[in-house]
Amino acid sequence: MKKLNRRFFLKGGMAGTALLADTGLAKKASAADTFGGYPDSMGVLVDFTKCVGCRSCEAACNKEQGLPAPDKPFDYMSVFDERHKGQKRRTTEKAYTVVNRYNIKDREQGPVFRKFQCNHCNEPACLTSCFVNAYTKTKEGAVIYDPTVCVGCRTCMIACPFYVPAYSYSNPINPVIKKCIMCYDTRLKFGRPPACVEACPQEVMTFGKRKDLIKLGHNRIQKNPEKYIDHLYGEKEVGGTAWMYMSDVPFEELGFNTHLGEQPIISYVKEFLTIVPMVLTIWPALFTGFYLLANRKEAFKNEKPSGNE
Amino acid sequence: MNQLVKQGFSPVVSHRKKDGSAWTVKEKIFLGLTPGDYFSEQFRNPFNWILAVIYAVGLPIIIGRFIYGLGWVTHSSYDYPWGLFLGFGLFTMVPLSASGFMMGTTVELFGRSDFKPIERLGLLNGLLGYLFAVVFLQVDLGQPWRLIYPMFVSLGPAAVLFLVAWHVATYLSCQIAELVPAFAEWMGLPRAKKFIKSIVLGLTIAGIILSTLHQGALGGLFTYAPGKIHPLWYSSPFQWFHFLCSAIFAGLSMLIVVSTLCKWFMRWRCDENFLNSLDRLTLGIAKGAALALITYLAIKLIAVAHDNEWQYIFTGWGQWFLLEITIGVIVPLILFTMAIRNDSADLARLGAFIAVLGIVLNRLNTALIAFNWNLYQDIPHWREVVICITVYSTYIVVYRAILARMPILYTWKE
């Protein structure tokens, strides 16, 4: 009986380990060093000093993405005073980009307007947290999303450090994540800038290769050191983002989170992912050992009579 | 039922009636009562009336959730994508169900056969907790019919939730297998029981592996949100261990709570073997829980020290954190210790009850209250609360129905 038990256990244990090792290996592969982005990926540099808050980008986005008509027309400036639970407007299932107004004390030119949309991270938290692999970081730099596989767990919304993805809660049949895809299907894929960039009358946004934009941004800061804050937000934040920002007021005053650090979000999860293969490989032997140890008295008992024979 | 038994009625405990003829399955389902007696008995039970009220309100709302979508039952928050369904249903039900692998390990692996009378209750508590965590998940998922997508359609193996999905699915099967003997005895299928017996060690070790990883993974899920969760509830290196270690005392405490409820309300179904050993077993389980509690307390404080978060302790959030630690960890730890020293099972029961509440508080803190701590607080929609109560009531109904029938609290007489 005893031997039968052990043999059965080994069989079961091996099959189990093999099955699980599969998933463990995949995790290990993703636990490689920081990715840092595709070499020739595109990006957008946003200069808040130029933005006048006309909301043309919002209207262009709405049209390009075929989104439902907004609650208030795009030329209504009263939306800047809207507050939801004390928060300014954010991206929703009906708006992939929004502009918010920030009243800055003692700023001669008046308030600062901040455009907000998906930042298209180099190593997106949404992508790494998705258990059906719905997200893709394209070589052009966009973070796109496949709604046909989305289960609706909304972990990506938990993971996104910028609070970007929205969800169509109101749809009972086919609710999906809604977010900016940098106009990938209609424009970026063909080398054209996103609709919002093109629509801007103030040329707030510059579309180009991300690595060139970084140089451009730093040059601009160098030429006007007294004007700009010496920081390109998005150059290094959470592993770098395709959209980067320059401002003449400190970024935290524009509602930016300046405590995100330079590590991509996945690096915080790796500490857990590392233990997965260890548990899978060590536990079977360890606990079988405990079993043998705990039952040693019975093993002796069984052996004695046969030894006397 | 307790009264019926006092009047001399004895529920089914073997395949044969007193006169020697066999019970039919239908008779077994009615516990050996006539259908008429059975239903009038159910009718008399005041708890069933409470359930009826809950279902009268809750069922239409659950149906409404699937007709009108999540937006109808929740605040449709983009900032709080997870509400009570996951915060309570998944993140609380799963640790409270860790009793399955703990009892399996104790009895089958460590050879503590003196815990046998309560082993099956531990296993059942595990199975049903997981099952209903999945039910809660199904209520919460935007497209529940796509639940199998991460398994077969589109795989994202690098995601923590992928691991949770696979492990919960495999572990559910594992737990069903571990409970097959109880079902087999009741139905009279000796071969099924014999087969499970031959692989029980494999099942137990698989249970330990899967439990370690998915209990940890539930903590791992929150490591995706540094900065969103208050630092006192967030720790990149230790989060998985906090969740795993607290699941150990959570599962054990839940087992004590459930066994106490059985002793009170389902005494008619418990046999002498269970009732006579319960005080001793409660204290034994309390010992295990106390060990897990002290470990958890230590590693919680080490996490605060590791990330140097002492300055937060003196803020409002810090007070809340200390309150959680005091109620959820220190008080149960003291009660368990006193219970063991004074040989008082009732004290251990009180400690277990408080520990269970502490775990609920901890998981709700991590998932909802300390989540978005620098944004705003989201109070769940009332319909969300009603659905939670309704699903949890179903959990109790199923739990009670199985306990009343299968040999969990009593030993089957062959």
XYZ file of N, CA and C in Angstrom, chain B residues 3-241:
717
model
N -34.498 20.013 17.387
C -35.646 19.557 18.187
C -36.132 18.186 17.735
N -36.169 17.990 16.403
C -36.594 16.700 15.864
C -35.728 15.581 16.405
N -34.397 15.854 16.435
C -33.475 14.834 16.918
C -33.727 14.549 18.390
N -34.054 15.612 19.138
C -34.362 15.416 20.552
C -35.580 14.509 20.717
N -36.519 14.622 19.747
C -37.723 13.804 19.826
C -37.481 12.369 19.376
N -36.243 12.090 19.005
C -35.928 10.699 18.691
C -35.658 10.404 17.227
N -35.743 11.446 16.360
C -35.469 11.221 14.940
C -33.959 11.113 14.725
N -33.546 10.168 13.852
C -32.116 10.129 13.544
C -31.908 10.235 12.042
N -31.136 11.249 11.612
C -30.903 11.458 10.172
C -30.037 10.354 9.585
N -30.018 10.310 8.242
C -29.273 9.262 7.534
C -27.802 9.262 7.925
N -27.260 8.124 8.343
C -25.826 8.027 8.594
C -25.227 6.803 7.905
N -26.042 5.999 7.217
C -25.501 4.824 6.537
C -26.412 4.490 5.362
N -26.026 3.445 4.601
C -26.820 3.102 3.432
C -28.116 2.384 3.792
N -28.158 1.832 5.001
C -29.293 0.971 5.343
C -30.196 1.634 6.377
N -31.501 1.464 6.186
C -32.456 1.897 7.201
C -32.389 0.934 8.387
N -33.111 1.297 9.454
C -33.104 0.445 10.637
C -33.600 -0.959 10.319
N -34.558 -1.029 9.396
C -35.106 -2.347 9.067
C -34.226 -3.113 8.076
N -33.112 -2.516 7.676
C -32.189 -3.235 6.809
C -32.318 -2.915 5.340
N -33.419 -2.269 4.913
C -33.539 -1.922 3.496
C -32.693 -0.684 3.192
N -32.376 -0.483 1.876
C -31.467 0.605 1.515
C -32.210 1.923 1.362
N -31.535 3.024 1.725
C -32.072 4.368 1.482
C -31.970 4.649 -0.011
N -32.983 5.265 -0.578
C -32.825 5.732 -1.958
C -32.162 7.103 -1.915
N -31.657 7.533 -3.097
C -30.987 8.838 -3.146
C -31.959 9.939 -2.728
N -33.218 9.806 -3.190
C -34.209 10.821 -2.854
C -34.409 10.893 -1.341
N -34.473 9.745 -0.727
C -34.647 9.730 0.734
C -33.425 10.335 1.424
N -32.249 10.059 0.867
C -31.028 10.629 1.450
C -31.060 12.151 1.353
N -31.553 12.642 0.195
C -31.607 14.097 0.023
C -32.547 14.721 1.045
N -33.620 14.023 1.372
C -34.547 14.534 2.384
C -34.139 14.112 3.789
N -32.908 13.695 3.942
C -32.320 13.383 5.249
C -33.041 12.238 5.966
N -33.855 11.475 5.229
C -34.578 10.389 5.871
C -35.949 10.814 6.367
N -36.308 12.087 6.091
C -37.650 12.557 6.438
C -38.564 12.359 5.234
N -39.862 12.406 5.441
C -40.749 12.459 4.277
C -40.672 13.882 3.725
N -40.893 14.048 2.413
C -40.819 15.414 1.855
C -41.678 16.404 2.627
N -42.853 15.984 3.009
C -43.736 16.869 3.760
C -43.099 17.329 5.057
N -42.575 16.368 5.823
C -41.916 16.709 7.091
C -40.726 17.613 6.851
N -39.997 17.296 5.768
C -38.782 18.056 5.474
C -39.122 19.521 5.228
N -40.114 19.754 4.370
C -40.426 21.142 4.031
C -41.055 21.885 5.202
N -41.873 21.192 5.995
C -42.447 21.900 7.142
C -41.335 22.241 8.143
N -40.330 21.374 8.178
C -39.167 21.659 9.036
C -38.436 22.913 8.532
N -38.217 22.987 7.194
C -37.556 24.155 6.616
C -38.367 25.420 6.869
N -39.693 25.255 6.796
C -40.608 26.363 6.965
C -40.518 26.946 8.375
N -40.286 26.047 9.325
C -40.227 26.471 10.729
C -38.942 27.219 11.064
N -37.922 27.011 10.248
C -36.613 27.571 10.559
C -36.592 29.079 10.295
N -36.441 29.902 11.332
C -36.508 31.364 11.119
C -35.405 31.872 10.183
N -34.268 31.186 10.154
C -33.176 31.629 9.287
C -33.604 31.596 7.820
N -34.432 30.596 7.478
C -34.910 30.520 6.097
C -35.770 31.712 5.730
N -36.456 32.271 6.694
C -37.272 33.464 6.426
C -36.389 34.665 6.121
N -35.288 34.747 6.881
C -34.330 35.834 6.591
C -33.800 35.669 5.168
N -33.455 34.420 4.824
C -32.940 34.158 3.481
C -33.971 34.546 2.425
N -35.219 34.233 2.690
C -36.271 34.543 1.717
C -36.323 36.041 1.452
N -36.196 36.826 2.513
C -36.216 38.283 2.352
C -35.013 38.726 1.515
N -33.838 38.163 1.847
C -32.618 38.537 1.108
C -32.786 38.224 -0.373
N -33.334 37.037 -0.675
C -33.479 36.660 -2.083
C -34.533 37.511 -2.784
N -35.583 37.850 -2.055
C -36.631 38.661 -2.668
C -36.059 39.984 -3.171
N -35.122 40.548 -2.395
C -34.513 41.811 -2.811
C -33.340 41.553 -3.757
N -32.532 40.549 -3.429
C -31.244 40.367 -4.103
C -31.336 39.748 -5.484
N -32.209 38.750 -5.658
C -32.261 38.071 -6.956
C -32.604 39.013 -8.107
N -33.649 39.859 -7.955
C -33.934 40.786 -9.062
C -32.734 41.680 -9.376
N -31.990 42.062 -8.343
C -30.845 42.951 -8.592
C -29.731 42.197 -9.314
N -29.538 40.924 -8.958
C -28.523 40.144 -9.670
C -28.929 39.982 -11.139
N -30.201 39.708 -11.366
C -30.679 39.589 -12.753
C -30.489 40.937 -13.470
N -30.825 42.011 -12.774
C -30.653 43.345 -13.351
C -29.216 43.644 -13.724
N -28.279 43.142 -12.916
C -26.874 43.370 -13.224
C -26.517 42.801 -14.599
N -27.095 41.638 -14.934
C -26.748 41.028 -16.214
C -27.571 41.613 -17.369
N -28.700 42.237 -17.042
C -29.491 42.869 -18.112
C -28.995 44.288 -18.392
N -28.790 45.060 -17.330
C -28.429 46.470 -17.523
C -26.930 46.718 -17.429
N -26.151 45.713 -17.063
C -24.701 45.897 -17.012
C -24.213 46.348 -15.647
N -22.894 46.358 -15.528
C -22.263 46.712 -14.252
C -22.594 48.147 -13.841
N -22.827 48.985 -14.851
C -23.094 50.391 -14.558
C -24.334 50.584 -13.710
N -25.229 49.611 -13.733
C -26.479 49.724 -12.999
C -26.300 49.396 -11.520
N -25.318 48.542 -11.213
C -25.164 48.111 -9.816
C -23.955 48.722 -9.128
N -23.068 49.352 -9.900
C -21.903 49.984 -9.270
C -21.876 51.459 -9.652
N -20.899 52.175 -9.097
C -20.754 53.590 -9.453
C -20.037 53.765 -10.790
N -19.721 52.660 -11.488
C -18.998 52.718 -12.762
C -17.742 53.564 -12.637
N -17.027 53.377 -11.558
C -15.874 54.243 -11.330
C -14.685 53.803 -12.171
N -14.066 54.779 -12.849
C -12.831 54.478 -13.565
C -11.647 54.477 -12.592
N -11.794 55.210 -11.500
C -10.695 55.307 -10.543
C -10.684 54.107 -9.583
N -11.877 53.592 -9.307
C -12.001 52.387 -8.468
C -12.582 51.254 -9.300
N -11.769 50.674 -10.202
C -12.326 49.623 -11.064
C -12.775 48.390 -10.280
N -12.167 48.157 -9.130
C -12.584 47.011 -8.318
C -13.380 47.500 -7.129
N -14.546 46.893 -6.939
C -15.374 47.274 -5.798
C -15.497 46.145 -4.813
N -16.686 46.001 -4.248
C -16.899 44.986 -3.212
C -16.856 43.561 -3.760
N -17.283 43.370 -5.021
C -17.316 42.003 -5.555
C -15.943 41.363 -5.469
N -14.909 42.140 -5.819
C -13.563 41.588 -5.705
C -12.977 41.887 -4.327
N -13.154 43.120 -3.852
C -12.568 43.508 -2.567
C -13.030 42.599 -1.446
N -14.323 42.298 -1.441
C -14.833 41.363 -0.438
C -14.874 39.936 -1.001
N -15.536 39.787 -2.142
C -15.810 38.447 -2.662
C -14.570 37.649 -2.992
N -13.619 38.248 -3.662
C -12.428 37.484 -4.046
C -11.341 37.597 -2.985
N -10.979 38.824 -2.639
C -9.801 39.004 -1.787
C -10.048 38.588 -0.342
N -11.313 38.472 0.086
C -11.592 38.020 1.448
C -11.984 36.547 1.487
N -12.779 36.119 0.519
C -13.216 34.718 0.532
C -12.041 33.757 0.364
N -11.081 34.118 -0.465
C -9.987 33.178 -0.731
C -9.106 32.938 0.501
N -8.627 33.984 1.192
C -7.851 33.680 2.404
C -8.670 32.945 3.462
N -9.946 33.269 3.585
C -10.769 32.585 4.591
C -10.990 31.116 4.224
N -10.604 30.746 3.014
C -10.766 29.363 2.582
C -9.454 28.599 2.572
N -8.435 29.180 3.155
C -7.135 28.500 3.188
C -7.173 27.276 4.093
N -8.288 27.087 4.811
C -8.373 25.949 5.739
C -8.219 24.621 5.005
N -8.626 24.592 3.735
C -8.562 23.342 2.982
C -7.156 22.800 2.920
N -6.245 23.625 2.454
C -4.885 23.105 2.319
C -4.200 22.973 3.672
N -4.606 23.801 4.648
C -3.999 23.677 5.980
C -4.372 22.339 6.622
N -5.653 21.958 6.546
C -6.066 20.710 7.184
C -5.553 19.503 6.412
N -5.551 19.616 5.073
C -4.989 18.540 4.270
C -3.543 18.276 4.659
N -2.782 19.373 4.787
C -1.373 19.250 5.156
C -1.225 18.634 6.542
N -2.020 19.135 7.481
C -1.896 18.658 8.856
C -2.144 17.154 8.936
N -3.216 16.708 8.308
C -3.609 15.308 8.473
C -2.826 14.385 7.540
N -2.822 14.713 6.246
C -2.264 13.777 5.281
C -0.744 13.848 5.213
N -0.190 15.052 5.388
C 1.245 15.199 5.200
C 1.998 15.095 6.520
N 1.541 15.836 7.522
C 2.235 15.787 8.808
C 1.777 14.598 9.643
N 0.797 13.846 9.125
C 0.380 12.635 9.813
C -0.335 12.886 11.126
N -0.931 14.070 11.298
C -1.664 14.329 12.548
C -3.093 13.814 12.396
N -3.243 12.484 12.490
C -4.568 11.920 12.241
C -5.540 12.275 13.362
N -5.026 12.846 14.471
C -5.957 13.268 15.526
C -6.829 14.438 15.066
N -6.436 15.119 13.945
C -7.260 16.213 13.415
C -8.310 15.718 12.416
N -8.363 14.405 12.227
C -9.276 13.824 11.236
C -10.726 14.282 11.381
N -11.269 14.343 12.632
C -12.686 14.704 12.728
C -13.030 16.058 12.099
N -12.062 16.955 11.988
C -12.383 18.284 11.462
C -11.774 18.493 10.076
N -11.059 17.470 9.576
C -10.372 17.634 8.287
C -11.362 17.941 7.162
N -12.431 17.169 7.107
C -13.362 17.350 5.996
C -14.066 18.693 6.047
N -14.327 19.169 7.267
C -14.941 20.489 7.372
C -13.977 21.542 6.819
N -12.703 21.373 7.122
C -11.681 22.286 6.594
C -11.643 22.238 5.080
N -11.697 21.026 4.524
C -11.656 20.873 3.066
C -12.895 21.497 2.421
N -14.057 21.252 3.028
C -15.292 21.788 2.454
C -15.300 23.309 2.529
N -14.836 23.838 3.665
C -14.751 25.291 3.812
C -13.858 25.877 2.713
N -12.783 25.148 2.401
C -11.899 25.591 1.330
C -12.598 25.565 -0.014
N -13.193 24.435 -0.326
C -13.827 24.280 -1.638
C -14.917 25.325 -1.870
N -15.810 25.472 -0.888
C -16.938 26.388 -1.096
C -16.482 27.839 -1.132
N -15.496 28.166 -0.323
C -14.978 29.533 -0.345
C -14.435 29.887 -1.716
N -13.687 28.969 -2.304
C -13.125 29.215 -3.631
C -14.209 29.277 -4.674
N -15.142 28.334 -4.554
C -16.222 28.279 -5.531
C -16.972 29.610 -5.558
N -17.258 30.133 -4.377
C -18.040 31.369 -4.344
C -17.185 32.594 -4.620
N -15.862 32.482 -4.401
C -14.986 33.562 -4.863
C -15.095 33.654 -6.383
N -15.181 32.494 -7.047
C -15.333 32.490 -8.505
C -16.707 33.034 -8.895
N -17.736 32.705 -8.096
C -19.065 33.265 -8.377
C -19.016 34.792 -8.283
N -18.370 35.303 -7.235
C -18.220 36.752 -7.097
C -17.475 37.328 -8.304
N -16.432 36.617 -8.723
C -15.659 37.072 -9.876
C -16.545 37.135 -11.112
N -17.389 36.128 -11.258
C -18.278 36.090 -12.421
C -19.289 37.236 -12.412
N -19.680 37.653 -11.216
C -20.580 38.795 -11.137
C -19.831 40.063 -11.548
N -18.542 40.096 -11.211
C -17.769 41.321 -11.418
C -17.219 41.457 -12.831
N -16.863 40.333 -13.465
C -16.261 40.411 -14.794
C -17.225 41.070 -15.770
N -16.661 41.903 -16.650
C -17.507 42.560 -17.636
C -18.145 41.550 -18.568
N -17.374 40.527 -18.943
C -17.884 39.516 -19.867
C -17.598 38.128 -19.293
N -18.410 37.722 -18.306
C -18.111 36.480 -17.580
C -18.041 35.247 -18.473
N -18.749 35.304 -19.610
C -18.722 34.139 -20.503
C -17.355 33.973 -21.158
N -16.470 34.950 -20.947
C -15.117 34.797 -21.494
C -14.128 34.307 -20.446
N -14.651 33.759 -19.336
C -13.765 33.341 -18.244
C -12.667 32.398 -18.702
N -12.961 31.570 -19.691
C -11.945 30.597 -20.109
C -10.947 31.188 -21.100
N -11.136 32.420 -21.524
C -10.198 33.025 -22.473
C -8.735 32.958 -22.003
N -8.450 33.308 -20.746
C -7.028 33.231 -20.338
C -6.488 31.804 -20.325
N -7.389 30.808 -20.324
C -6.906 29.422 -20.322
C -6.615 28.940 -21.738
N -7.540 29.251 -22.667
C -7.433 28.590 -23.973
C -7.423 29.535 -25.173
N -7.958 30.739 -25.039
C -8.141 31.552 -26.232
C -6.999 32.537 -26.450
N -6.682 33.300 -25.430
C -5.634 34.309 -25.576
C -4.860 34.369 -24.262
N -3.638 33.876 -24.304
C -2.910 33.686 -23.047
C -1.951 34.838 -22.750
N -2.033 35.347 -21.539
C -1.090 36.377 -21.092
C -0.309 35.855 -19.900
N 0.613 34.911 -20.154
C 1.216 34.171 -19.039
C 2.102 35.014 -18.123
N 2.463 36.224 -18.529
C 3.329 37.023 -17.663
C 2.543 37.811 -16.629
N 1.215 37.737 -16.686
C 0.407 38.523 -15.766
C 0.122 37.739 -14.493
N 0.073 38.457 -13.374
C -0.201 37.805 -12.096
C -1.596 37.174 -12.107
N -2.540 37.857 -12.737
C -3.900 37.328 -12.751
C -3.997 36.022 -13.542
N -3.094 35.851 -14.499
C -3.045 34.595 -15.252
C -2.754 33.439 -14.296
N -1.803 33.690 -13.424
C -1.435 32.686 -12.425
C -2.610 32.422 -11.485
N -3.267 33.493 -11.063
C -4.420 33.327 -10.170
C -5.484 32.475 -10.866
N -5.782 32.812 -12.127
C -6.835 32.100 -12.849
C -6.520 30.615 -12.949
N -5.301 30.321 -13.393
C -4.931 28.912 -13.546
C -4.908 28.180 -12.212
N -4.358 28.833 -11.220
C -4.207 28.148 -9.939
C -5.530 27.941 -9.245
N -6.410 28.936 -9.334
C -7.706 28.757 -8.696
C -8.475 27.637 -9.406
N -8.355 27.606 -10.745
C -9.044 26.547 -11.484
C -8.492 25.168 -11.128
N -7.165 25.025 -11.119
C -6.585 23.714 -10.787
C -6.865 23.361 -9.329
N -6.775 24.375 -8.474
C -6.954 24.080 -7.059
C -8.401 23.700 -6.763
N -9.340 24.314 -7.486
C -10.743 23.921 -7.325
C -10.911 22.442 -7.657
N -10.316 22.009 -8.777
C -10.414 20.593 -9.151
C -9.783 19.723 -8.074
N -8.644 20.199 -7.589
C -7.911 19.476 -6.556
C -8.786 19.312 -5.307
N -9.488 20.394 -4.935
C -10.313 20.336 -3.729
C -11.548 19.460 -3.932
N -12.087 19.511 -5.153
C -13.221 18.630 -5.432
C -12.774 17.184 -5.262
N -11.586 16.871 -5.822
C -11.056 15.507 -5.689
C -10.883 15.131 -4.226
N -10.393 16.073 -3.427
C -10.146 15.754 -2.017
C -11.449 15.481 -1.267
N -12.558 16.019 -1.794
C -13.836 15.796 -1.114
C -14.633 14.654 -1.734
N -14.099 14.058 -2.797
C -14.788 12.929 -3.410
C -15.079 11.815 -2.387
N -14.136 11.498 -1.472
C -14.434 10.437 -0.503
C -15.734 10.669 0.258
N -15.987 11.910 0.690
C -17.215 12.187 1.430
C -18.437 11.921 0.546
N -18.353 12.384 -0.704
C -19.451 12.187 -1.635
C -19.623 10.704 -1.957
N -18.481 10.032 -2.118
C -18.509 8.614 -2.474
C -19.130 7.777 -1.363
N -18.826 8.098 -0.127
C -19.421 7.370 0.991
C -20.941 7.540 0.975
N -21.343 8.785 0.775
C -22.761 9.119 0.835
C -23.532 8.434 -0.295
N -22.901 8.414 -1.493
C -23.556 7.841 -2.657
C -23.325 6.334 -2.756
N -22.357 5.817 -1.996
C -22.025 4.405 -2.078
C -21.189 4.064 -3.293
N -20.073 4.756 -3.464
C -19.155 4.493 -4.576
C -17.755 4.202 -4.027
N -17.555 3.019 -3.478
C -16.284 2.749 -2.783
C -15.048 2.879 -3.662
N -15.195 2.633 -4.970
C -13.991 2.657 -5.811
C -13.448 4.074 -5.981
N -14.378 5.034 -6.088
C -13.944 6.432 -6.213
C -13.149 6.834 -4.981
N -13.639 6.412 -3.812
C -12.963 6.759 -2.575
C -11.565 6.152 -2.525
N -11.496 4.881 -2.969
C -10.219 4.175 -2.931
C -9.210 4.868 -3.852
N -9.697 5.301 -5.028
C -8.808 5.948 -5.984
C -8.233 7.243 -5.408
N -9.112 8.053 -4.826
C -8.637 9.323 -4.257
C -7.643 9.053 -3.139
N -7.931 8.012 -2.344
C -7.026 7.686 -1.246
C -5.617 7.409 -1.771
N -5.562 6.793 -2.968
C -4.250 6.427 -3.491
C -3.471 7.640 -3.999
N -4.150 8.757 -4.284
C -3.403 9.914 -4.783
C -3.447 11.080 -3.796
N -3.865 10.785 -2.566
C -4.136 11.906 -1.654
C -2.877 12.714 -1.330
N -1.728 12.050 -1.255
C -0.505 12.797 -0.929
C -0.164 13.774 -2.056
N -0.304 13.300 -3.311
C -0.081 14.179 -4.464
C -1.027 15.361 -4.454
N -2.291 15.071 -4.178
C -3.281 16.156 -4.125
C -2.920 17.162 -3.044
N -2.488 16.634 -1.896
C -2.181 17.531 -0.782
C -1.012 18.440 -1.130
N 0.045 17.841 -1.703
C 1.214 18.668 -2.034
C 0.872 19.646 -3.144
N 0.099 19.209 -4.124
C -0.360 20.143 -5.164
C -1.140 21.284 -4.510
N -1.940 20.935 -3.523
C -2.710 21.960 -2.806
C -1.812 22.984 -2.138
N -0.721 22.501 -1.535
C 0.196 23.438 -0.859
C 0.832 24.377 -1.882
N 1.307 23.799 -3.001
C 1.968 24.623 -4.024
C 0.997 25.662 -4.563
N -0.176 25.187 -4.981
C -1.140 26.089 -5.593
C -1.580 27.154 -4.607
N -1.774 26.753 -3.350
C -2.220 27.728 -2.358
C -1.144 28.771 -2.086
N 0.093 28.308 -1.906
C 1.181 29.261 -1.669
C 1.171 30.314 -2.767
N 1.071 29.832 -4.008
C 1.232 30.756 -5.126
C 0.021 31.645 -5.343
N -1.194 31.090 -5.246
C -2.280 32.016 -5.568
C -2.663 32.898 -4.394
N -2.496 32.399 -3.174
C -2.709 33.317 -2.043
C -1.707 34.455 -2.154
N -0.447 34.104 -2.471
C 0.567 35.129 -2.663
C 0.245 36.016 -3.845
N -0.285 35.394 -4.920
C -0.548 36.152 -6.144
C -1.631 37.201 -5.928
N -2.585 36.907 -5.029
C -3.606 37.921 -4.759
C -2.951 39.165 -4.172
N -1.912 38.952 -3.358
C -1.133 40.097 -2.895
C -0.338 40.685 -4.041
N 0.235 39.788 -4.864
C 1.033 40.230 -6.005
C 0.248 41.137 -6.935
N -1.053 40.887 -7.051
C -1.893 41.726 -7.913
C -1.812 43.199 -7.523
N -1.682 43.433 -6.219
C -1.662 44.829 -5.774
C -0.311 45.484 -5.995
N 0.727 44.671 -6.260
C 2.026 45.302 -6.502
C 2.019 46.048 -7.837
N 0.975 45.854 -8.651
C 0.843 46.644 -9.877
C 0.501 48.105 -9.564
N 0.110 48.373 -8.336
C -0.396 49.709 -8.042
C 0.434 50.446 -6.988
N 1.753 50.555 -7.208
C 2.535 51.342 -6.240
C 2.072 52.785 -6.355
N 1.976 53.464 -5.251
C 1.548 54.864 -5.314
C 0.050 55.011 -5.227
N -0.699 54.014 -5.706
C -2.158 54.113 -5.578
C -2.588 53.622 -4.201
N -1.931 52.547 -3.734
C -2.251 52.018 -2.407
C -1.362 52.722 -1.386
N -1.946 53.045 -0.240
C -1.150 53.714 0.784
C 0.074 52.865 1.132
N 1.246 53.523 1.272
C 2.485 52.771 1.497
C 2.419 51.772 2.656
N 1.599 52.059 3.672
C 1.549 51.132 4.800
C 0.877 49.809 4.415
N 0.081 49.823 3.356
C -0.561 48.576 2.910
C 0.115 48.021 1.663
N 1.189 48.678 1.255
C 1.856 48.273 0.023
C 3.309 47.933 0.314
N 3.753 46.800 -0.209
C 5.154 46.453 -0.070
C 5.531 45.540 -1.228
N 6.307 46.068 -2.144
C 6.647 45.279 -3.332
C 7.279 43.931 -2.985
N 8.286 43.878 -2.113
C 8.873 42.565 -1.837
C 8.039 41.673 -0.924
N 7.236 42.251 -0.027
C 6.587 41.425 0.998
C 5.097 41.205 0.789
N 4.509 41.904 -0.189
C 3.049 41.835 -0.344
C 2.557 40.391 -0.457
N 3.234 39.596 -1.267
C 2.779 38.214 -1.464
C 2.855 37.444 -0.156
N 3.887 37.717 0.633
C 4.023 36.973 1.884
C 3.006 37.450 2.917
